[in-house]
Short mmCIF file of C-alpha atoms in Angstrom, two decimals:
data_model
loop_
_atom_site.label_atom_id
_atom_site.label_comp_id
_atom_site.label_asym_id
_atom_site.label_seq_id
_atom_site.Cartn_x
_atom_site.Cartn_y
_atom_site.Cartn_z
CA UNK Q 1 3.23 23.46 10.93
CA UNK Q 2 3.95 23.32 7.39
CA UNK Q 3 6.36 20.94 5.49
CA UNK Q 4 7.65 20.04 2.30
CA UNK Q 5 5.29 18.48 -0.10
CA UNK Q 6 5.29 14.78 0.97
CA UNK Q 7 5.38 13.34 -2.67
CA UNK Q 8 7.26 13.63 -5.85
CA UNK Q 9 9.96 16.56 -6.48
CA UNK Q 10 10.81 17.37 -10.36
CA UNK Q 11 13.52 17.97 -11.43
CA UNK Q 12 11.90 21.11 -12.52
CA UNK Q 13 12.44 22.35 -9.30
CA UNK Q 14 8.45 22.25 -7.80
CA UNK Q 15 8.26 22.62 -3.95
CA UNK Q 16 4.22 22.10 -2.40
CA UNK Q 17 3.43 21.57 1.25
CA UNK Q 18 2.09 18.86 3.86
CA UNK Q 19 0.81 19.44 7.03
CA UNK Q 20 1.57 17.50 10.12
CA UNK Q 21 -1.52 15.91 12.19
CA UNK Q 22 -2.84 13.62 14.62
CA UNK Q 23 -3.93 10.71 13.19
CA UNK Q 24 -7.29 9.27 15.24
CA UNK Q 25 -8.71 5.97 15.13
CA UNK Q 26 -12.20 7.07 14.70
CA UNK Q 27 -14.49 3.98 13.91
CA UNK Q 28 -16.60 4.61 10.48
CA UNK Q 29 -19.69 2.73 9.73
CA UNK Q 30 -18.96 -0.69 8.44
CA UNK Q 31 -19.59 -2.23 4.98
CA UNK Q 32 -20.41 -5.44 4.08
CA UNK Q 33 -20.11 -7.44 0.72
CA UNK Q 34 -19.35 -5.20 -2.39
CA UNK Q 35 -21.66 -5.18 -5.01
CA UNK Q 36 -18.92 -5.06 -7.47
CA UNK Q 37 -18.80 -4.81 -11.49
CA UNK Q 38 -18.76 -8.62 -12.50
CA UNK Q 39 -15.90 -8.09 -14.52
CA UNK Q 40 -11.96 -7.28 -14.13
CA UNK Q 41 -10.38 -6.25 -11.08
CA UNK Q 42 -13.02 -5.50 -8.18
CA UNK Q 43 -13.63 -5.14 -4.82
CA UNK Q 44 -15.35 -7.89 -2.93
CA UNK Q 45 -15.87 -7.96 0.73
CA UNK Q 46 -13.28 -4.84 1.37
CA UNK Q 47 -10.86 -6.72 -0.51
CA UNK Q 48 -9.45 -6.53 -3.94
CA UNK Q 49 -10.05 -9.31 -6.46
CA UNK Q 50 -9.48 -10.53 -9.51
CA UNK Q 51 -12.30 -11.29 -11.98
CA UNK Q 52 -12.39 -14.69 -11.12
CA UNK Q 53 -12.59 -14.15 -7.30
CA UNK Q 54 -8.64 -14.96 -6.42
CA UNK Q 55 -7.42 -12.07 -3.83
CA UNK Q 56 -4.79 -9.40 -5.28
CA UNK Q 57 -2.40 -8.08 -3.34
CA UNK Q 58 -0.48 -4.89 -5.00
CA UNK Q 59 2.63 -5.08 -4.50
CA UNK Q 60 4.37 -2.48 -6.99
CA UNK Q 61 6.10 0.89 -7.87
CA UNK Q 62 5.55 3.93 -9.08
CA UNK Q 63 6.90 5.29 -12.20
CA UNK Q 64 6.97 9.13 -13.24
CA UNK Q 65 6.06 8.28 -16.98
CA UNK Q 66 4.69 11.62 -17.69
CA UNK Q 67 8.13 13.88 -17.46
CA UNK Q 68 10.39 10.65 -18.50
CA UNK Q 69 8.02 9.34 -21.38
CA UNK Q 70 11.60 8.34 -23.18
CA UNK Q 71 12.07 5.99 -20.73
CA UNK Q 72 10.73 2.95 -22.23
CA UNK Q 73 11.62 -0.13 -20.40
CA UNK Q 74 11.01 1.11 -17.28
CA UNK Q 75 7.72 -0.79 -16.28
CA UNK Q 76 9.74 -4.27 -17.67
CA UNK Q 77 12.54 -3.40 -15.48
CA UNK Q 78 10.18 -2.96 -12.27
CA UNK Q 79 8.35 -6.14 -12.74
CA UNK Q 80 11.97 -7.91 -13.68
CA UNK Q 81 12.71 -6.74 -9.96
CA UNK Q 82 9.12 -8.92 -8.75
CA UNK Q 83 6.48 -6.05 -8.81
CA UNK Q 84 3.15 -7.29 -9.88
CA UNK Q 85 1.87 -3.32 -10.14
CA UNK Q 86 3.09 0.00 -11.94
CA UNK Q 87 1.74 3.04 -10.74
CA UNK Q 88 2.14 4.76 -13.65
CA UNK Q 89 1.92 9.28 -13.67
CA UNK Q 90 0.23 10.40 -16.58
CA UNK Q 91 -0.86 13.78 -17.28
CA UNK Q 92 -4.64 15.07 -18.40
CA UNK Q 93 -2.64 18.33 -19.89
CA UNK Q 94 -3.98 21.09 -17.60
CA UNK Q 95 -0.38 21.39 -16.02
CA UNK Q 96 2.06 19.21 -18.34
CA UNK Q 97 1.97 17.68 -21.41
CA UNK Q 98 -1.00 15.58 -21.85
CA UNK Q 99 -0.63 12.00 -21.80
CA UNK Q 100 -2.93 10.88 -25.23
CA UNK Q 101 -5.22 7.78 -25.87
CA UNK Q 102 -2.54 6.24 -27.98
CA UNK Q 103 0.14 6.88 -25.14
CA UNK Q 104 -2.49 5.20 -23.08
CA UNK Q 105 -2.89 2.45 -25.21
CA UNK Q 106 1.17 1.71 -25.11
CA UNK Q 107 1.15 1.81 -21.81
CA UNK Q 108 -1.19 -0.41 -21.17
CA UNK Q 109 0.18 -2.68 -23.53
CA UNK Q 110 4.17 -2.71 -21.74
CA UNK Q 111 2.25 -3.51 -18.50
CA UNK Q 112 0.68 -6.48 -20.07
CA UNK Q 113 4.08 -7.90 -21.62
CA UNK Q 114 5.66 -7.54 -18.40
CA UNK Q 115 2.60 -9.11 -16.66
CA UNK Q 116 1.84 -6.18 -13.88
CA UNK Q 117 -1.57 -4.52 -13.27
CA UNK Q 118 -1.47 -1.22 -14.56
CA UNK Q 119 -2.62 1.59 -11.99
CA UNK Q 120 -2.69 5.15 -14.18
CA UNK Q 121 -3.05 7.89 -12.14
CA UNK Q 122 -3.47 11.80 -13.38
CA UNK Q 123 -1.01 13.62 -11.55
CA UNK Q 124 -2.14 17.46 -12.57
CA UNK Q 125 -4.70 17.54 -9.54
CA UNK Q 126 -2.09 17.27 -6.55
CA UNK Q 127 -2.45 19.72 -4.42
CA UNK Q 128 -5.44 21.21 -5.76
CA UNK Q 129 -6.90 23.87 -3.36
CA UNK Q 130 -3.09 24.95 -2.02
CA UNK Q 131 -1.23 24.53 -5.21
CA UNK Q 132 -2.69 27.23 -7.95
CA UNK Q 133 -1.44 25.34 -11.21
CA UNK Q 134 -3.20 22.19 -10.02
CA UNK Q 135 -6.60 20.95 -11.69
CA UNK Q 136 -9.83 19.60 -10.32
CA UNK Q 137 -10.68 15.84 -9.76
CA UNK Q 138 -13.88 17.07 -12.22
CA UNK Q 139 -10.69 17.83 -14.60
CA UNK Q 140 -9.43 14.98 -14.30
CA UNK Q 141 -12.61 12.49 -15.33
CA UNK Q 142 -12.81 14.45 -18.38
CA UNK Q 143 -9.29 12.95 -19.17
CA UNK Q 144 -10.26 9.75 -18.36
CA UNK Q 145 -13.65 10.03 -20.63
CA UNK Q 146 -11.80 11.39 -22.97
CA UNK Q 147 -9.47 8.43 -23.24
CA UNK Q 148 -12.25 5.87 -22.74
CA UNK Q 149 -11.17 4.15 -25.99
CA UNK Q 150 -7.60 3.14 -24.40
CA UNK Q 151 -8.67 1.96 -21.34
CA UNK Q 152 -12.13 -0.47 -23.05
CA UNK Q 153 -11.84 -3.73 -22.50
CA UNK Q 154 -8.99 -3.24 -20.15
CA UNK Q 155 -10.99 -3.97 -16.61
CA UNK Q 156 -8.68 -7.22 -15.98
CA UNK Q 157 -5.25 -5.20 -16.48
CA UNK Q 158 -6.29 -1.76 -15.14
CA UNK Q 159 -7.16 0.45 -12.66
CA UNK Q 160 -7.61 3.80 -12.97
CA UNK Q 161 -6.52 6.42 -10.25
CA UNK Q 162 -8.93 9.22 -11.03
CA UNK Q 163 -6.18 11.94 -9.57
CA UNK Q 164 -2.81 12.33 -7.32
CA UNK Q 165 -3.26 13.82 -4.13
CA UNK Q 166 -6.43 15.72 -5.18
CA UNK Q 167 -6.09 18.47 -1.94
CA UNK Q 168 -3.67 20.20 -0.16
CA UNK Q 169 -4.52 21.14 3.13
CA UNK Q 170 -6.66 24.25 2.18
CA UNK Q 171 -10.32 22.96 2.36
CA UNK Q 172 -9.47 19.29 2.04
CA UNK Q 173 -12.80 19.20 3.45
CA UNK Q 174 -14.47 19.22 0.14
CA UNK Q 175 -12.66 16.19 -0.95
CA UNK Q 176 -15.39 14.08 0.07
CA UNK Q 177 -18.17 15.94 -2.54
CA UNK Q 178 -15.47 16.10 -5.10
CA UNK Q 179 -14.96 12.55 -5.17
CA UNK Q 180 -18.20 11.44 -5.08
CA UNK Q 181 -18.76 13.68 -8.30
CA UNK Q 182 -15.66 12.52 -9.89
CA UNK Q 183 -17.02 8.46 -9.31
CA UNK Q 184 -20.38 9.06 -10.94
CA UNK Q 185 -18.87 11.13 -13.90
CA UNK Q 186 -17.12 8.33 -14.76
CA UNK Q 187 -19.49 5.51 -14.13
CA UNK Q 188 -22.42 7.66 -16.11
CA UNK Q 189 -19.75 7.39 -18.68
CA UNK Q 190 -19.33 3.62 -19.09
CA UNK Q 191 -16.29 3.72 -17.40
CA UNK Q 192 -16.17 0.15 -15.31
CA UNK Q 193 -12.88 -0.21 -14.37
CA UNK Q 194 -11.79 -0.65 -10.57
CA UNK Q 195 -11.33 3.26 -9.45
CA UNK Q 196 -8.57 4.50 -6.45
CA UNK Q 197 -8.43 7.62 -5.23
CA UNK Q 198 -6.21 9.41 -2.99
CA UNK Q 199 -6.57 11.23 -0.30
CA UNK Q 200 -6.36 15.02 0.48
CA UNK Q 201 -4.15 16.57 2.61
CA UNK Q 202 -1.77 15.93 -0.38
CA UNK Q 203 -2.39 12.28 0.18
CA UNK Q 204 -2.11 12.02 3.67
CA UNK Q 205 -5.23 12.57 5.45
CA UNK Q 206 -3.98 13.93 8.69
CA UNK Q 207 -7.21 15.54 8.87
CA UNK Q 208 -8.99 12.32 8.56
CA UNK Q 209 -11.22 13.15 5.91
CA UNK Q 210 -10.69 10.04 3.68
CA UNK Q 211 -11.12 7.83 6.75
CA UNK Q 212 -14.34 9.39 7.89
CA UNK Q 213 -15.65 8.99 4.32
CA UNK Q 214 -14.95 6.47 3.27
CA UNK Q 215 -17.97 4.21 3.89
CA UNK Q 216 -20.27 6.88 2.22
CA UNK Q 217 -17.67 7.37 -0.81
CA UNK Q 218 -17.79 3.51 -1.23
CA UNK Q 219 -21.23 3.47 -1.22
CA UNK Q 220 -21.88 6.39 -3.39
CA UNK Q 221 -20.19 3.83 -6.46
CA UNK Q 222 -23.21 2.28 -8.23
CA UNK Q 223 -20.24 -0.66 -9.14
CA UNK Q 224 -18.90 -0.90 -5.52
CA UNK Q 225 -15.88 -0.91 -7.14
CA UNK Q 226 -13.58 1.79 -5.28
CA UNK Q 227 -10.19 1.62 -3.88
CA UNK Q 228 -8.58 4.30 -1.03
CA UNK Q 229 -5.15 5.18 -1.41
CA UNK Q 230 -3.01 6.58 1.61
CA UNK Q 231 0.12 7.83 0.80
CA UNK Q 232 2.45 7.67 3.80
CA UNK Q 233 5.40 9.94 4.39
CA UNK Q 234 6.23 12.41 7.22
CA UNK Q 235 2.91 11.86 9.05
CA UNK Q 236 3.67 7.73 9.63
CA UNK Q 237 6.14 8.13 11.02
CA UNK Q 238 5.40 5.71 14.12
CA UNK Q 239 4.03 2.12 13.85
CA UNK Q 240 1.31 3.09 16.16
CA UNK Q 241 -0.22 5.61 13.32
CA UNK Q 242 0.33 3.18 10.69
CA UNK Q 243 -1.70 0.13 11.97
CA UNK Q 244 -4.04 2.76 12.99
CA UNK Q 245 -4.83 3.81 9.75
CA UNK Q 246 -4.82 0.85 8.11
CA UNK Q 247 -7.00 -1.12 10.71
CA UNK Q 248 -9.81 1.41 10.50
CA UNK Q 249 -10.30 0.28 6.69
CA UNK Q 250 -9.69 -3.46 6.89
CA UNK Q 251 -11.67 -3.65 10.07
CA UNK Q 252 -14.74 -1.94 8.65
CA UNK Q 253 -14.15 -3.91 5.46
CA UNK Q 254 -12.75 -0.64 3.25
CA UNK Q 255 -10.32 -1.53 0.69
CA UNK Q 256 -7.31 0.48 1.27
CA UNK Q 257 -4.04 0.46 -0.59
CA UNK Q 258 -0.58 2.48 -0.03
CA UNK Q 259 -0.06 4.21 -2.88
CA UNK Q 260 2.86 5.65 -1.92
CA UNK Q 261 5.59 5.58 0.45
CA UNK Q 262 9.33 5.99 1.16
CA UNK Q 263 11.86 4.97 3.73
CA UNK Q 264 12.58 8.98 4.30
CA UNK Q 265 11.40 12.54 3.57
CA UNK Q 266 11.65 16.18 4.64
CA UNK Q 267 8.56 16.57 6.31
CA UNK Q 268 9.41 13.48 8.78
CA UNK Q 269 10.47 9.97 9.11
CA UNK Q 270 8.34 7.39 7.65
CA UNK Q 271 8.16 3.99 9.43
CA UNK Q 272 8.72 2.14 6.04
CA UNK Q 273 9.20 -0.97 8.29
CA UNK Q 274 5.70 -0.76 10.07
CA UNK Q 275 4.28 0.30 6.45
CA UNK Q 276 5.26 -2.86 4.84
CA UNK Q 277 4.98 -5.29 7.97
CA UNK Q 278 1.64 -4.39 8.55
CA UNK Q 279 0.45 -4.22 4.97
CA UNK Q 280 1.75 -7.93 5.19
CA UNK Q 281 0.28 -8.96 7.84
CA UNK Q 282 -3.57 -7.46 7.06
CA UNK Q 283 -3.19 -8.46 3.50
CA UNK Q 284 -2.96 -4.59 1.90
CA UNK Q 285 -1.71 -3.38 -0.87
CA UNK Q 286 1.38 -0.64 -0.99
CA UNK Q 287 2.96 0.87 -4.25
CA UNK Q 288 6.63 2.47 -3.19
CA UNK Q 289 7.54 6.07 -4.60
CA UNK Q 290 9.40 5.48 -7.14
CA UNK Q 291 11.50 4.19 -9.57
CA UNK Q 292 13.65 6.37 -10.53
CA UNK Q 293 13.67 10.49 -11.55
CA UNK Q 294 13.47 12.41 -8.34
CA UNK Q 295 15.17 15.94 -7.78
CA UNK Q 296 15.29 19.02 -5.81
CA UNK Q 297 16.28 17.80 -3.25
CA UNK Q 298 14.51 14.26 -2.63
CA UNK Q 299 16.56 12.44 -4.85
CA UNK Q 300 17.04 9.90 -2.36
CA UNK Q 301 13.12 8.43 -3.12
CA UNK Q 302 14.57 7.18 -6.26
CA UNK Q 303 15.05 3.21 -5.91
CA UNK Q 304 17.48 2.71 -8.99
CA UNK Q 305 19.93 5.41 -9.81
CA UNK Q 306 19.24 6.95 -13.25
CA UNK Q 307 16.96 4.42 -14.22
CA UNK Q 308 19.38 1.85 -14.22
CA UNK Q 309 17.47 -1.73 -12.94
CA UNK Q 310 21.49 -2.93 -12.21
CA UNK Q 311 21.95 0.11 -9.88
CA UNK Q 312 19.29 -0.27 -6.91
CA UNK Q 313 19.79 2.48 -4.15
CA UNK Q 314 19.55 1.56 -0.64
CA UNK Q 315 15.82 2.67 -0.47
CA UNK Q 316 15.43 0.52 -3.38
CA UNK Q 317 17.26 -2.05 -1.95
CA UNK Q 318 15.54 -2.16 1.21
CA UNK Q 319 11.83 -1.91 -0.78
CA UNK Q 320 13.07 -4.88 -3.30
CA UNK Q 321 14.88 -7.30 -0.83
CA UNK Q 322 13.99 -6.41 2.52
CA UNK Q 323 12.00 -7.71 4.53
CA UNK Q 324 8.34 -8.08 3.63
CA UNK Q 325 9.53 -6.59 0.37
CA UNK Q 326 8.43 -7.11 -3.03
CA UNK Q 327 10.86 -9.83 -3.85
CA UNK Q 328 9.47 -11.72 -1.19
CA UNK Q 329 5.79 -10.97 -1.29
CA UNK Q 330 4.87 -10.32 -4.49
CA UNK Q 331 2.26 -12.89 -6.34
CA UNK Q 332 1.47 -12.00 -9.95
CA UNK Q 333 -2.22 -11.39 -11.39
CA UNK Q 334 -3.79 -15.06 -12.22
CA UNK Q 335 -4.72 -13.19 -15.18
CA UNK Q 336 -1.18 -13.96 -16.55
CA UNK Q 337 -1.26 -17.39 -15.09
CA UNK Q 338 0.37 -16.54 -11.64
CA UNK Q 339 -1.41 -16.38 -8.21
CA UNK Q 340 0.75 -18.50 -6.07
CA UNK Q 341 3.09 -17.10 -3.22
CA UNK Q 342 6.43 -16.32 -3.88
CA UNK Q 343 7.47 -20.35 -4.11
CA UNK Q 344 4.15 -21.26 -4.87
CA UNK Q 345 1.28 -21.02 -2.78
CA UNK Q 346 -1.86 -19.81 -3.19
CA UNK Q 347 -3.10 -16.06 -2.22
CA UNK Q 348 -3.08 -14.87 0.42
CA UNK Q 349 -6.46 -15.15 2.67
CA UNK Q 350 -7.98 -11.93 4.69
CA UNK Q 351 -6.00 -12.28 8.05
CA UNK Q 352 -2.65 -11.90 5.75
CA UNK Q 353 -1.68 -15.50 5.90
CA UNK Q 354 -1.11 -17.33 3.07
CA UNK Q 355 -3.90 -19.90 1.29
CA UNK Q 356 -3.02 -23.94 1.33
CA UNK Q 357 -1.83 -24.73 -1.89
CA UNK Q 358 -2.69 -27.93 -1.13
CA UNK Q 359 -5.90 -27.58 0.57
CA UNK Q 360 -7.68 -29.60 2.93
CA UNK Q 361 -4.93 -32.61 2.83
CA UNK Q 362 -2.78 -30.25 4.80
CA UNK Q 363 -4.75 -29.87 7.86
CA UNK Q 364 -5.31 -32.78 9.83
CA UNK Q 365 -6.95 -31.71 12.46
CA UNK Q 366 -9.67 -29.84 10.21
CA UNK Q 367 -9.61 -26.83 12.03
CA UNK Q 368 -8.68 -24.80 8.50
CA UNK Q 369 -5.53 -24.05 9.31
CA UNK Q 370 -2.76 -26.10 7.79
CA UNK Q 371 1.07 -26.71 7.34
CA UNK Q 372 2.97 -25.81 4.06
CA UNK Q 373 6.33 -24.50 3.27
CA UNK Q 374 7.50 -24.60 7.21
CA UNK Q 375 4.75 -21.72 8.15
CA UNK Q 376 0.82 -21.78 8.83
CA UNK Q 377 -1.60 -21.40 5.63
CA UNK Q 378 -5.48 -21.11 5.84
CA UNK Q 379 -7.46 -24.08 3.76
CA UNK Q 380 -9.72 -22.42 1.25
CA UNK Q 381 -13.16 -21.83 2.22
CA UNK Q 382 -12.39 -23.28 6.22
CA UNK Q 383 -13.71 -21.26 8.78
CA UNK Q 384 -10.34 -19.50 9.18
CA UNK Q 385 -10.61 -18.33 5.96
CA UNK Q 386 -12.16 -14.72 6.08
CA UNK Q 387 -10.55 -14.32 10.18
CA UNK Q 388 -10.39 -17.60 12.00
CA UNK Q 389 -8.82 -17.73 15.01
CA UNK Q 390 -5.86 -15.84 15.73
CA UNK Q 391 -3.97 -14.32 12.71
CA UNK Q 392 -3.77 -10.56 11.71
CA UNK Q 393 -1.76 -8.00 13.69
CA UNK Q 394 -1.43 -7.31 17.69
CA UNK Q 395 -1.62 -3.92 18.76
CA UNK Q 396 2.20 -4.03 19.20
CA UNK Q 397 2.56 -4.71 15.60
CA UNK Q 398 3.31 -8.21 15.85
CA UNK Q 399 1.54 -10.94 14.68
CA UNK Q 400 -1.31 -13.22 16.34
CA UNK Q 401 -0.40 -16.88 16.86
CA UNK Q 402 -2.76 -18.69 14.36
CA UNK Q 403 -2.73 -21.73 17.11
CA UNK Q 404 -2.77 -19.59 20.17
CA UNK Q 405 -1.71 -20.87 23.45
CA UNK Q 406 -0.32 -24.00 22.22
CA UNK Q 407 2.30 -21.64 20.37
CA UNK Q 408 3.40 -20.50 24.01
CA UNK Q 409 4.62 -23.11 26.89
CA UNK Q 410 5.57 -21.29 29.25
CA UNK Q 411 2.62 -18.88 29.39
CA UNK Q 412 3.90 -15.14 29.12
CA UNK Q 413 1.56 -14.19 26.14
CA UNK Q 414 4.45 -15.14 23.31
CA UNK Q 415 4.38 -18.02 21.13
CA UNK Q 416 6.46 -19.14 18.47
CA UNK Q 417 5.36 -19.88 14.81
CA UNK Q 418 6.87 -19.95 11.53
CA UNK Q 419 9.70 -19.24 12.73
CA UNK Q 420 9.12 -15.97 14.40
CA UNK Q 421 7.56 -14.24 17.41
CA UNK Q 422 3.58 -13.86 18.02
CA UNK Q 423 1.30 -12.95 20.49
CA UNK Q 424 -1.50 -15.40 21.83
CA UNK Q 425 -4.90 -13.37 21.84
CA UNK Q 426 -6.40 -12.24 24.58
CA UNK Q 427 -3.11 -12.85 26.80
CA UNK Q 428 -0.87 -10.38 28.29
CA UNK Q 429 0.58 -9.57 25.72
CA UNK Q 430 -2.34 -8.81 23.56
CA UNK Q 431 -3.19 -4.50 23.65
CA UNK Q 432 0.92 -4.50 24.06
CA UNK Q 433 2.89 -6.44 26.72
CA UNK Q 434 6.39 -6.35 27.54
CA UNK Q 435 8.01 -5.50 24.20
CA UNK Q 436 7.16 -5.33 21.09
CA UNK Q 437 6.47 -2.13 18.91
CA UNK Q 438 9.63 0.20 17.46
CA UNK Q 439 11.60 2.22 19.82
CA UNK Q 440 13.18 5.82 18.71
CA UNK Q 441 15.85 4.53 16.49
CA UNK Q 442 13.93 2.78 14.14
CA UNK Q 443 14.06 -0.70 15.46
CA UNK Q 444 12.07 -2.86 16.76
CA UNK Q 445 12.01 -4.10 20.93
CA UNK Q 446 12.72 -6.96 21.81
CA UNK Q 447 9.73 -8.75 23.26
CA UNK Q 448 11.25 -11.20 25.14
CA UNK Q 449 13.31 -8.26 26.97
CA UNK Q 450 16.82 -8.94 28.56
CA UNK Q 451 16.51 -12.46 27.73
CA UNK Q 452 17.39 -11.74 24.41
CA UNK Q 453 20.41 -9.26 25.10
CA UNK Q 454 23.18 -11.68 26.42
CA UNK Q 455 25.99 -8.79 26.54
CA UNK Q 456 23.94 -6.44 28.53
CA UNK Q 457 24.51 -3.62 25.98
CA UNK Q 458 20.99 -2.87 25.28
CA UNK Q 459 20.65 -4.81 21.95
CA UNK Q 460 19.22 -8.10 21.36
CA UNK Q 461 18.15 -10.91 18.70
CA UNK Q 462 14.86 -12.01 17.94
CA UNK Q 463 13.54 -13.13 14.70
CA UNK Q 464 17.02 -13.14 13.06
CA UNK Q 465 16.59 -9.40 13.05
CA UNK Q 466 18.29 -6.33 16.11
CA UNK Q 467 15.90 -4.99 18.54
CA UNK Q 468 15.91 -3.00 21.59
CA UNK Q 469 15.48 -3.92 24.94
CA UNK Q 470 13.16 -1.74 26.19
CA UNK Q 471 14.35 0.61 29.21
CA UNK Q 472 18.10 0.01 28.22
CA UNK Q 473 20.60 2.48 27.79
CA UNK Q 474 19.92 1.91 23.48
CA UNK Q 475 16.57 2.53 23.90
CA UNK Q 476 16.53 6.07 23.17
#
């Protein structure tokens, strides 16, 4: 079945295509500690990190520099709204106007002033294989060689995106040789930065051909030092297919960002909810598509209308000030002296919770997990730091208690922490239960069930937030 390309619109009028799949949850082989470049942004242990070790968790936007280069304060404006990444679309020249070294250079240097991590992405390879004016990912490192002298010294700022979408669905197959090419091109070249690259399937992988890889694209970096990027429209459109996805990288210890992502689209309806609660909650990265400059028909991906930072849309509202949005989740780089949580904590640890900004002193009970800020934090270094018990995601999508059944008297599988619902592991609950998940409208049940629906009508509360009592006449 095909669809309309899943990703950016011009206003030039281009149309591409996405195909709908089945997403699996085929186990890959897993991969242990990274041996990463020792400088700048890298991967360690499937996660991203900073030179000096601290976690990094994207949180940013996109921007379509390349057809709006006049647009100059655009990457200030999207870190004024909290974004500690850009995403920003440059071109190598093979399909628009090339993006030069010096370009480069200024680029790099507005993402510095307005303290984000720059990701720069070549855009002229998406679709590649359906799409006749797109380039090759072997295209594309030739850019990026070719403006080695911009991006030098750059590792702790930077990350370079070798190429957008880099298949359509016509022998996305050979995505896996092509990137494995494109990753020693540049590392023969001196090139150390962190890399990303997309997946085919114009960034989808409904085949499954990023997943599979993965482990052996990974490994095929001499550095160590690659990032996956999904980009997640029509085909995620369920929470189900969304933790799927991104539990088959942070389980086998692949680092795994969402490059891109909105709230709708005309190939389906992305769960932009499940997206950014369960990037939250397993301590991913996402990047929302985009700022502003959309057309053809998919104007409404823009987040601020006409590039105007005091004119949000709703997706932009929703992305910026929703929940587990970038307002509220975003840390900036230590590199420019941030690091904390939003109100000052301390990273964020692997099973998505945040880091004691006070360490040790607040856990009494020395079992690493402390009290801060009226929710759970792991100590530094404790045993729950790197898993622990409880923490991360439930199959349902909601989260594990951290301090399991003591979090739930009266035995049913559902505790109560931080001020919001979570399920004990191993208990009834655990694999699903009564509740939980999103039912066909978009919201989520309610897992506490008619308990939480006082009028009868098929709505509750839970977690100062609507849901759905499953079975009822609104569950439809």
């Amino acid at each position: 079945m095909r669809k309309p390309r899943s990703t950016l619109i011009t206003t030039a009028g281009m149309a591409f295509a996405a195909a709908l799949g089945l997403l699996g949850s085929l186990a890959g082989p897993s991969v242990g500690a990274a041996e990463a470049a020792p400088t700048g942004i890298r991967v360690s242990d499937g996660r991203v990190v900073e030179a000096n070790g601290n976690a990094f968790v994207m949180r940013g936007i996109n921007h379509a520099y390349t057809w709006y280069p006049e647009q100059t304060t655009a990457i200030a404006d999207i870190a004024a709204k909290g974004a500690n990444t850009v995403r920003v679309v440059l071109s190598s020249g093979d399909r628009w106007t090339k993006t030069s070294a010096s370009q480069v250079s200024a680029l790099i240097g507005q993402c510095k002033a307005a303290e984000v991590i720059c990701v720069l992405e070549v855009h002229d390879t998406t679709g590649y294989g359906e799409d006749g004016a797109a380039t090759t990912l072997d295209k594309a490192a030739d850019y990026w060689i070719g403006v080695k002298s911009a991006l030098a010294g750059q590792e702790d700022y930077v990350v370079v995106n070798i190429g957008n979408e880099p298949y359509g669905n016509t022998n996305a197959a050979a995505w896996t040789g092509a990137t494995k090419s494109a990753i020693s091109k540049l590392r023969n070249a001196g090139i150390d930065h962190a890399l990303m690259v997309d997946a085919p399937n114009w960034g989808q992988d409904w085949s499954g051909t990023m997943r599979d890889n993965a482990a052996s694209v990974f490994a095929s970096d001499p550095d160590r030092n690659t990032v996956f990027s999904i980009h997640m429209y029509g085909v995620y459109d369920t929470a189900a297919e969304v933790q799927d996805y991104l539990h088959h990288f942070t389980d086998n210890k692949l680092p795994i960002v969402v490059g891109e992502f909105g709230d709708q689209h005309s190939d389906g309806n992305p769960d932009e909810d499940a997206i950014m609660a369960t990037a939250q909650s397993l301590g991913v990265g996402y990047i929302g598509w985009s700022w502003s400059g959309n057309g053809s028909g998919v104007e409404y991906l823009d987040m601020a209308n006409g590039f105007d930072a005091n004119s949000l849309t709703n997706w932009g509202n929703r992305f910026i000030n929703g929940a587990n949005g970038i307002a509220a989740t975003s840390v900036t780089a230590t590199v420019y002296g941030g690091g904390g949580e939003p109100g000052g904590g301390g990273g964020t640890a692997p099973n998505g919770y945040p880091y004691c900004v006070h360490g040790s002193s607040s856990d009494p009970d020395g079992d690493g997990w402390g009290w801060e800020d009226n929710r759970s934090c792991v100590v530094p270094g404790s045993g729950a730091d790197g898993g622990g018990t409880g923490g991360g995601t439930a199959p349902n999508g909601y989260p594990y208690c951290v301090h399991g059944s003591s979090s739930d008297p009266d035995g049913d599988g559902w505790g109560w922490e931080d001020s919001r619902s979570c399920v004990v592991p191993g208990s009834g609950a655990d694999g699903g239960g009564t509740g939980g998940g999103t039912a066909p409208n978009g919201y989520p049940y309610c897992v506490h069930g008619s308990s939480s629906d006082p009028d009868g009508d098929g709505w509750g509360w839970e977690d100062n937030r609507s849901c759905v009592v499953p079975g009822s006449g609104a569950d439809s």
